């Protein structure tokens, strides 16, 4: 009796992981496809690159490509349950970059905040740590690209890359703000 209940619980957990992977992975992949290909009402690499440049991610085109690949690739791999640690870490890193843009607007999405990016990022990170479950390509392939050591390695790489990119953005924004302030003070003193 106890074994049957445990097996049923495992089945439910695997089904829950499948639903989480399909939902979050599909949303991430679609969001990335907007950036890369202009699908689903997106602006493609050029338009997204211009936006990225305007919010401090430079060069804009390279930033749009990196974010689009992390979201599309990470999301698709999460949905499939393949290379789950790398997929989840890449998607979480991309969402950390998006959250940095929205953070000045507060938490809630209705005010332009980082709620949406944080939710997707934390879901991707949680899946990377938890694993994909039995209904996944990782399980079918004997977890060849879903080993325990891959989780900290993937998060370390994603954290380092995210810190460099978000930190560079913060420095560019600070310099731009300082430049604007200096220009304002010079104009006032000349008047």
Coordinates of N, CA and C in Angstrom, one line a residue:
X1 N 0.8 -1.2 0.0 CA 0.0 0.0 0.0 C 0.9 1.3 0.0
X2 N 1.9 1.3 0.9 CA 2.7 2.4 1.0 C 3.5 2.6 -0.3
X3 N 4.0 1.5 -0.9 CA 4.7 1.6 -2.2 C 3.8 2.2 -3.3
X4 N 2.6 1.7 -3.4 CA 1.7 2.2 -4.4 C 1.4 3.7 -4.3
X5 N 1.3 4.1 -3.0 CA 1.0 5.6 -2.8 C 2.3 6.4 -3.2
X6 N 3.5 5.9 -2.9 CA 4.7 6.6 -3.2 C 4.9 6.6 -4.7
X7 N 4.6 5.5 -5.4 CA 4.7 5.5 -6.9 C 3.7 6.5 -7.5
X8 N 2.5 6.6 -7.0 CA 1.5 7.5 -7.5 C 2.0 9.0 -7.3
X9 N 2.6 9.2 -6.1 CA 3.1 10.6 -5.8 C 4.2 10.9 -6.8
X10 N 5.1 10.0 -7.1 CA 6.2 10.2 -8.0 C 5.6 10.6 -9.4
X11 N 4.6 9.8 -9.8 CA 4.0 10.1 -11.1 C 3.4 11.5 -11.1
X12 N 2.7 11.9 -10.0 CA 2.2 13.2 -10.0 C 3.3 14.3 -10.0
X13 N 4.4 14.1 -9.3 CA 5.5 15.0 -9.3 C 6.1 15.1 -10.7
X14 N 6.3 14.0 -11.4 CA 6.8 14.1 -12.8 C 5.8 14.8 -13.7
X15 N 4.6 14.6 -13.5 CA 3.6 15.2 -14.3 C 3.6 16.8 -14.0
X16 N 3.7 17.1 -12.8 CA 3.8 18.5 -12.4 C 5.1 19.2 -13.0
X17 N 6.2 18.5 -13.0 CA 7.4 19.0 -13.6 C 7.2 19.2 -15.1
X18 N 6.6 18.2 -15.7 CA 6.3 18.3 -17.2 C 5.5 19.6 -17.5
X19 N 4.4 19.8 -16.7 CA 3.6 21.0 -16.9 C 4.4 22.3 -16.7
X20 N 5.2 22.3 -15.6 CA 6.0 23.5 -15.4 C 7.0 23.7 -16.5
X21 N 7.6 22.7 -16.9 CA 8.6 22.8 -18.0 C 8.0 23.3 -19.3
X22 N 6.8 22.7 -19.7 CA 6.2 23.0 -20.9 C 5.7 24.5 -20.8
X23 N 5.1 24.9 -19.7 CA 4.6 26.2 -19.6 C 5.7 27.3 -19.6
X24 N 6.6 27.2 -18.7 CA 7.7 28.2 -18.6 C 8.6 28.1 -19.8
X25 N 8.9 26.9 -20.2 CA 9.8 26.8 -21.4 C 9.2 27.4 -22.6
X26 N 7.9 27.1 -22.9 CA 7.2 27.7 -24.0 C 7.2 29.2 -24.0
X27 N 6.9 29.7 -22.8 CA 6.8 31.2 -22.7 C 8.2 31.8 -23.0
X28 N 9.2 31.2 -22.4 CA 10.6 31.7 -22.6 C 11.0 31.6 -24.0
X29 N 10.7 30.5 -24.7 CA 11.1 30.3 -26.1 C 10.3 31.3 -27.0
X30 N 9.1 31.5 -26.7 CA 8.3 32.5 -27.5 C 8.8 33.9 -27.3
X31 N 9.2 34.2 -26.1 CA 9.7 35.6 -25.8 C 11.0 35.8 -26.5
X32 N 11.9 34.7 -26.5 CA 13.1 34.8 -27.2 C 13.0 34.9 -28.7
X33 N 12.0 34.2 -29.3 CA 11.7 34.3 -30.7 C 11.2 35.6 -31.1
X34 N 10.6 36.4 -30.2 CA 10.3 37.8 -30.5 C 11.5 38.6 -30.8
X35 N 12.5 38.3 -30.0 CA 13.8 39.1 -30.1 C 14.6 38.6 -31.4
X36 N 14.7 37.3 -31.6 CA 15.5 36.8 -32.6 C 14.9 36.9 -34.0
X37 N 13.6 36.6 -34.1 CA 13.0 36.5 -35.4 C 11.8 37.5 -35.7
X38 N 11.4 38.2 -34.7 CA 10.3 39.2 -34.8 C 9.0 38.4 -34.8
X39 N 8.9 37.2 -34.4 CA 7.7 36.4 -34.3 C 6.8 36.9 -33.1
X40 N 5.6 36.6 -33.2 CA 4.6 36.9 -32.1 C 4.6 38.4 -31.7
X41 N 4.7 39.2 -32.8 CA 4.6 40.7 -32.5 C 5.9 41.3 -32.0
X42 N 7.0 40.5 -32.1 CA 8.3 41.0 -31.6 C 9.0 41.9 -32.7
X43 N 10.1 42.5 -32.3 CA 10.8 43.4 -33.2 C 12.0 42.9 -33.8
X44 N 12.3 41.6 -33.7 CA 13.5 41.0 -34.3 C 14.8 41.6 -33.7
X45 N 15.9 41.1 -34.3 CA 17.2 41.5 -33.8 C 17.4 43.0 -33.9
X46 N 17.1 43.6 -35.0 CA 17.3 45.1 -35.2 C 16.5 45.9 -34.2
X47 N 15.2 45.7 -34.1 CA 14.4 46.5 -33.2 C 14.7 46.2 -31.7
X48 N 15.0 45.0 -31.4 CA 15.3 44.6 -30.1 C 16.7 45.2 -29.7
X49 N 17.6 45.1 -30.7 CA 18.9 45.7 -30.5 C 18.9 47.2 -30.2
X50 N 18.0 47.9 -30.9 CA 17.9 49.3 -30.6 C 17.3 49.5 -29.2
X51 N 16.4 48.7 -28.8 CA 15.8 48.8 -27.5 C 16.9 48.5 -26.4
X52 N 17.6 47.4 -26.6 CA 18.7 47.0 -25.7 C 19.7 48.2 -25.5
X53 N 20.1 48.8 -26.6 CA 21.0 49.9 -26.5 C 20.4 51.1 -25.7
X54 N 19.1 51.3 -25.9 CA 18.5 52.4 -25.2 C 18.4 52.2 -23.7
X55 N 18.4 51.0 -23.3 CA 18.3 50.7 -21.8 C 19.7 50.4 -21.2
X56 N 20.7 50.6 -22.0 CA 22.1 50.4 -21.5 C 22.8 49.1 -21.8
X57 N 22.2 48.2 -22.5 CA 22.9 47.0 -22.9 C 23.5 47.2 -24.3
X58 N 24.9 47.3 -24.3 CA 25.6 47.6 -25.5 C 26.7 46.6 -25.7
X59 N 27.0 46.3 -26.9 CA 26.2 46.7 -28.1 C 24.9 46.1 -28.2
X60 N 23.9 46.8 -28.7 CA 22.5 46.4 -28.7 C 22.2 45.1 -29.5
X61 N 22.8 45.0 -30.6 CA 22.5 43.9 -31.5 C 23.0 42.6 -30.8
X62 N 24.2 42.7 -30.3 CA 24.8 41.5 -29.6 C 24.0 41.2 -28.4
X63 N 23.6 42.2 -27.7 CA 22.8 41.9 -26.4 C 21.5 41.3 -26.8
X64 N 20.8 41.7 -27.9 CA 19.6 41.2 -28.3 C 19.8 39.7 -28.7
X65 N 20.9 39.4 -29.4 CA 21.1 38.1 -29.8 C 21.4 37.2 -28.6
X66 N 22.2 37.6 -27.7 CA 22.5 36.8 -26.5 C 21.2 36.5 -25.7
X67 N 20.4 37.6 -25.5 CA 19.2 37.4 -24.7 C 18.2 36.5 -25.5
X68 N 18.1 36.7 -26.8 CA 17.2 35.9 -27.6 C 17.6 34.4 -27.6
X69 N 18.9 34.2 -27.7 CA 19.4 32.8 -27.7 C 19.2 32.1 -26.3
X70 N 19.5 32.9 -25.2 CA 19.3 32.3 -23.9 C 17.8 32.0 -23.6
X71 N 16.9 32.9 -24.1 CA 15.5 32.7 -23.8 C 14.9 31.6 -24.8
X72 N 15.2 31.7 -26.1 CA 14.7 30.7 -27.0 C 15.3 29.3 -26.7
X73 N 16.6 29.3 -26.7 CA 17.3 28.0 -26.5 C 17.0 27.4 -25.1
X74 N 17.2 28.2 -24.1 CA 16.9 27.8 -22.7 C 15.4 27.3 -22.6
X75 N 14.5 28.1 -23.1 CA 13.1 27.8 -23.0 C 12.8 26.5 -23.7
X76 N 13.3 26.3 -25.0 CA 13.0 25.1 -25.7 C 13.6 23.9 -25.0
X77 N 14.8 24.0 -24.5 CA 15.4 22.9 -23.8 C 14.7 22.6 -22.5
X78 N 14.2 23.6 -21.8 CA 13.4 23.3 -20.6 C 12.1 22.6 -21.0
X79 N 11.5 23.0 -22.0 CA 10.2 22.4 -22.4 C 10.4 20.9 -22.7
X80 N 11.6 20.6 -23.4 CA 11.9 19.3 -23.8 C 12.5 18.5 -22.6
X81 N 12.9 19.2 -21.6 CA 13.6 18.5 -20.5 C 14.9 17.9 -20.9
X82 N 15.7 18.7 -21.7 CA 17.0 18.3 -22.2 C 18.1 19.3 -21.7
X83 N 19.2 18.8 -21.1 CA 20.2 19.7 -20.6 C 19.6 20.7 -19.6
X84 N 18.8 20.1 -18.7 CA 18.0 21.0 -17.8 C 18.8 21.9 -17.0
X85 N 20.0 21.5 -16.4 CA 20.8 22.5 -15.6 C 21.2 23.7 -16.4
X86 N 21.8 23.5 -17.6 CA 22.2 24.6 -18.5 C 21.1 25.4 -19.0
X87 N 20.0 24.7 -19.4 CA 18.8 25.4 -19.9 C 18.2 26.4 -18.9
X88 N 18.0 25.8 -17.7 CA 17.4 26.6 -16.6 C 18.3 27.8 -16.2
X89 N 19.6 27.5 -16.1 CA 20.6 28.6 -15.7 C 20.6 29.7 -16.7
X90 N 20.7 29.3 -18.0 CA 20.7 30.3 -19.1 C 19.5 31.2 -19.1
X91 N 18.3 30.5 -19.0 CA 17.1 31.3 -18.9 C 17.0 32.2 -17.7
X92 N 17.4 31.7 -16.6 CA 17.4 32.5 -15.3 C 18.3 33.7 -15.5
X93 N 19.5 33.5 -16.1 CA 20.4 34.6 -16.3 C 19.8 35.7 -17.2
X94 N 19.1 35.3 -18.3 CA 18.5 36.2 -19.2 C 17.4 37.0 -18.4
X95 N 16.7 36.3 -17.6 CA 15.6 37.0 -16.8 C 16.1 37.9 -15.8
X96 N 17.3 37.6 -15.2 CA 18.0 38.5 -14.3 C 18.3 39.8 -15.0
X97 N 18.8 39.7 -16.3 CA 19.1 40.9 -17.1 C 17.8 41.7 -17.3
X98 N 16.7 41.0 -17.6 CA 15.5 41.7 -17.8 C 15.0 42.4 -16.6
X99 N 15.1 41.7 -15.4 CA 14.7 42.2 -14.2 C 15.4 43.5 -13.8
X100 N 16.7 43.6 -14.2 CA 17.5 44.8 -13.9 C 16.9 46.0 -14.7
X101 N 16.4 45.8 -15.8 CA 15.8 46.9 -16.6 C 14.5 47.4 -15.9
X102 N 13.7 46.4 -15.4 CA 12.4 46.8 -14.8 C 12.5 47.1 -13.3
X103 N 13.6 46.8 -12.7 CA 13.7 47.1 -11.2 C 13.3 48.5 -10.8
X104 N 13.8 49.5 -11.5 CA 13.4 50.9 -11.1 C 11.9 51.2 -11.0
X105 N 11.1 50.3 -11.7 CA 9.7 50.5 -11.7 C 9.0 49.7 -10.6
X106 N 9.7 49.1 -9.7 CA 9.1 48.4 -8.6 C 8.9 47.0 -9.0
X107 N 8.1 46.3 -8.1 CA 7.9 44.8 -8.3 C 6.9 44.5 -9.3
X108 N 5.7 45.1 -9.2 CA 4.5 44.6 -10.0 C 4.6 44.9 -11.5
X109 N 4.2 43.9 -12.3 CA 4.3 44.1 -13.7 C 3.4 45.2 -14.2
X110 N 2.2 45.4 -13.6 CA 1.3 46.4 -14.1 C 1.9 47.8 -14.1
X111 N 2.9 48.0 -13.2 CA 3.6 49.3 -13.2 C 5.0 49.2 -14.0
X112 N 5.2 48.2 -14.8 CA 6.4 48.1 -15.5 C 7.5 47.4 -14.6
X113 N 7.2 46.8 -13.5 CA 8.1 46.2 -12.6 C 8.7 44.9 -13.1
X114 N 9.5 44.3 -12.2 CA 10.2 43.1 -12.6 C 9.5 41.7 -12.2
X115 N 8.3 41.8 -11.8 CA 7.5 40.6 -11.4 C 7.6 39.5 -12.4
X116 N 7.3 39.8 -13.7 CA 7.2 38.8 -14.7 C 8.6 38.1 -14.9
X117 N 9.6 39.0 -15.1 CA 11.0 38.4 -15.3 C 11.4 37.6 -14.1
X118 N 11.1 38.0 -12.9 CA 11.5 37.3 -11.7 C 10.8 35.9 -11.6
X119 N 9.5 35.9 -12.0 CA 8.7 34.7 -12.0 C 9.3 33.7 -13.0
X120 N 9.5 34.1 -14.2 CA 10.1 33.2 -15.2 C 11.5 32.8 -14.8
X121 N 12.3 33.7 -14.3 CA 13.7 33.3 -13.9 C 13.7 32.4 -12.7
X122 N 12.9 32.6 -11.7 CA 12.9 31.7 -10.6 C 12.3 30.3 -11.0
X123 N 11.4 30.3 -11.8 CA 10.8 29.0 -12.3 C 11.9 28.2 -13.1
X124 N 12.6 28.9 -14.0 CA 13.7 28.3 -14.7 C 14.8 27.8 -13.8
X125 N 15.2 28.6 -12.8 CA 16.2 28.2 -11.8 C 15.7 27.0 -11.0
X126 N 14.5 27.0 -10.6 CA 13.9 25.9 -9.8 C 13.9 24.6 -10.6
X127 N 13.6 24.7 -11.9 CA 13.6 23.5 -12.7 C 15.0 23.0 -12.9
X128 N 16.0 23.9 -13.1 CA 17.4 23.5 -13.2 C 17.8 22.7 -12.0
X129 N 17.4 23.1 -10.8 CA 17.9 22.5 -9.6 C 17.1 21.2 -9.3
X130 N 15.8 21.2 -9.5 CA 14.9 20.1 -9.3 C 15.1 18.9 -10.3
X131 N 15.4 19.3 -11.5 CA 15.5 18.3 -12.6 C 14.2 18.2 -13.4
X132 N 14.3 17.6 -14.5 CA 13.1 17.6 -15.4 C 12.0 16.5 -15.1
X133 N 12.3 15.5 -14.3 CA 11.4 14.5 -14.1 C 11.5 13.4 -15.1
X134 N 10.7 12.4 -15.0 CA 10.7 11.2 -15.9 C 10.2 11.5 -17.3
X135 N 9.3 12.4 -17.4 CA 8.8 12.7 -18.8 C 9.6 13.8 -19.5
X136 N 10.9 13.4 -19.8 CA 11.8 14.3 -20.3 C 12.8 13.6 -21.2
X137 N 13.5 14.4 -22.1 CA 14.5 13.8 -22.9 C 15.7 13.5 -22.0
X138 N 16.0 14.3 -21.0 CA 17.1 13.9 -20.1 C 16.9 12.5 -19.5
X139 N 15.7 12.2 -19.1 CA 15.5 10.9 -18.5 C 15.6 9.8 -19.6
X140 N 15.1 10.1 -20.8 CA 15.2 9.1 -21.8 C 16.6 8.8 -22.3
X141 N 17.5 9.8 -22.1 CA 18.9 9.7 -22.5 C 19.8 9.3 -21.4
X142 N 19.2 8.9 -20.3 CA 20.0 8.5 -19.1 C 20.7 9.6 -18.4
X143 N 20.1 10.8 -18.5 CA 20.7 12.0 -17.8 C 22.1 12.3 -18.2
X144 N 22.5 12.0 -19.5 CA 23.8 12.3 -19.9 C 24.2 13.8 -19.8
X145 N 23.2 14.7 -20.0 CA 23.5 16.1 -19.9 C 22.7 16.7 -18.7
X146 N 22.5 15.9 -17.7 CA 21.8 16.4 -16.5 C 22.4 15.7 -15.3
X147 N 23.7 16.0 -15.1 CA 24.4 15.4 -13.9 C 24.4 16.4 -12.8
X148 N 24.5 15.9 -11.6 CA 24.5 16.7 -10.4 C 25.6 17.8 -10.4
X149 N 26.8 17.5 -10.9 CA 27.8 18.5 -11.0 C 27.5 19.6 -12.0
X150 N 26.7 19.4 -12.9 CA 26.3 20.4 -13.9 C 25.5 21.5 -13.4
X151 N 24.8 21.3 -12.3 CA 23.9 22.3 -11.7 C 24.8 23.5 -11.2
X152 N 25.8 23.3 -10.3 CA 26.6 24.4 -9.8 C 27.4 25.0 -11.0
X153 N 27.9 24.1 -11.9 CA 28.7 24.6 -13.0 C 27.9 25.6 -13.9
X154 N 26.7 25.2 -14.2 CA 25.8 26.0 -15.1 C 25.4 27.3 -14.4
X155 N 25.1 27.2 -13.1 CA 24.8 28.5 -12.4 C 26.0 29.4 -12.2
X156 N 27.1 28.8 -12.0 CA 28.3 29.6 -11.9 C 28.6 30.4 -13.2
X157 N 28.5 29.7 -14.3 CA 28.7 30.3 -15.6 C 27.7 31.3 -15.9
X158 N 26.4 31.0 -15.6 CA 25.3 32.0 -15.9 C 25.5 33.2 -15.0
X159 N 25.8 33.0 -13.7 CA 26.0 34.1 -12.8 C 27.1 35.0 -13.2
X160 N 28.3 34.4 -13.6 CA 29.4 35.2 -14.0 C 29.0 36.0 -15.3
X161 N 28.4 35.4 -16.2 CA 28.0 36.1 -17.4 C 27.0 37.2 -17.1
X162 N 26.0 36.9 -16.3 CA 25.0 37.9 -16.0 C 25.6 39.1 -15.2
X163 N 26.5 38.8 -14.3 CA 27.2 39.8 -13.5 C 28.0 40.8 -14.4
X164 N 28.7 40.2 -15.4 CA 29.4 41.0 -16.3 C 28.5 41.9 -17.1
X165 N 27.5 41.3 -17.7 CA 26.6 42.1 -18.6 C 25.8 43.1 -17.8
X166 N 25.1 42.7 -16.7 CA 24.3 43.7 -15.9 C 25.2 44.7 -15.2
X167 N 26.4 44.3 -14.8 CA 27.4 45.3 -14.2 C 27.8 46.3 -15.3
X168 N 28.1 45.8 -16.5 CA 28.5 46.8 -17.5 C 27.4 47.7 -17.9
X169 N 26.2 47.2 -17.9 CA 25.0 48.1 -18.1 C 24.9 49.2 -17.0
X170 N 25.1 48.8 -15.8 CA 25.0 49.7 -14.6 C 26.1 50.8 -14.8
X171 N 27.3 50.4 -15.1 CA 28.4 51.4 -15.3 C 28.0 52.4 -16.4
X172 N 27.5 51.9 -17.6 CA 27.2 52.7 -18.7 C 26.1 53.7 -18.3
X173 N 25.1 53.2 -17.6 CA 24.0 54.1 -17.1 C 24.5 55.2 -16.2
X174 N 25.4 54.8 -15.2 CA 25.9 55.7 -14.3 C 26.7 56.8 -15.0
X175 N 27.6 56.4 -16.0 CA 28.4 57.4 -16.7 C 27.5 58.3 -17.5
X176 N 26.4 57.8 -18.1 CA 25.5 58.6 -18.9 C 24.8 59.6 -18.0
X177 N 24.4 59.1 -16.8 CA 23.7 60.0 -15.9 C 24.7 61.1 -15.4
X178 N 25.9 60.7 -15.1 CA 26.9 61.7 -14.6 C 27.2 62.7 -15.7
X179 N 27.2 62.2 -17.0 CA 27.4 63.1 -18.1 C 26.3 64.1 -18.3
X180 N 25.1 63.6 -18.1 CA 23.9 64.5 -18.2 C 23.9 65.5 -17.1
X181 N 24.2 65.1 -15.9 CA 24.3 66.0 -14.8 C 25.3 67.1 -15.0
X182 N 26.5 66.7 -15.5 CA 27.6 67.7 -15.7 C 27.1 68.7 -16.8
X183 N 26.5 68.2 -17.8 CA 26.0 69.1 -18.9 C 25.0 70.1 -18.3
X184 N 24.1 69.6 -17.5 CA 23.1 70.5 -16.9 C 23.7 71.5 -16.1
X185 N 24.7 71.2 -15.3 CA 25.4 72.2 -14.4 C 26.1 73.2 -15.2
X186 N 26.8 72.7 -16.3 CA 27.5 73.7 -17.2 C 26.5 74.7 -17.8
X187 N 25.4 74.2 -18.3 CA 24.4 75.1 -18.9 C 23.9 76.1 -17.9
X188 N 23.6 75.7 -16.7 CA 23.1 76.6 -15.6 C 24.1 77.6 -15.3
X189 N 25.4 77.3 -15.2 CA 26.4 78.3 -14.9 C 26.7 79.3 -16.0
X190 N 26.4 78.9 -17.2 CA 26.6 79.8 -18.4 C 25.4 80.8 -18.5
X191 N 24.3 80.5 -18.0 CA 23.1 81.3 -18.1 C 23.1 82.5 -17.3

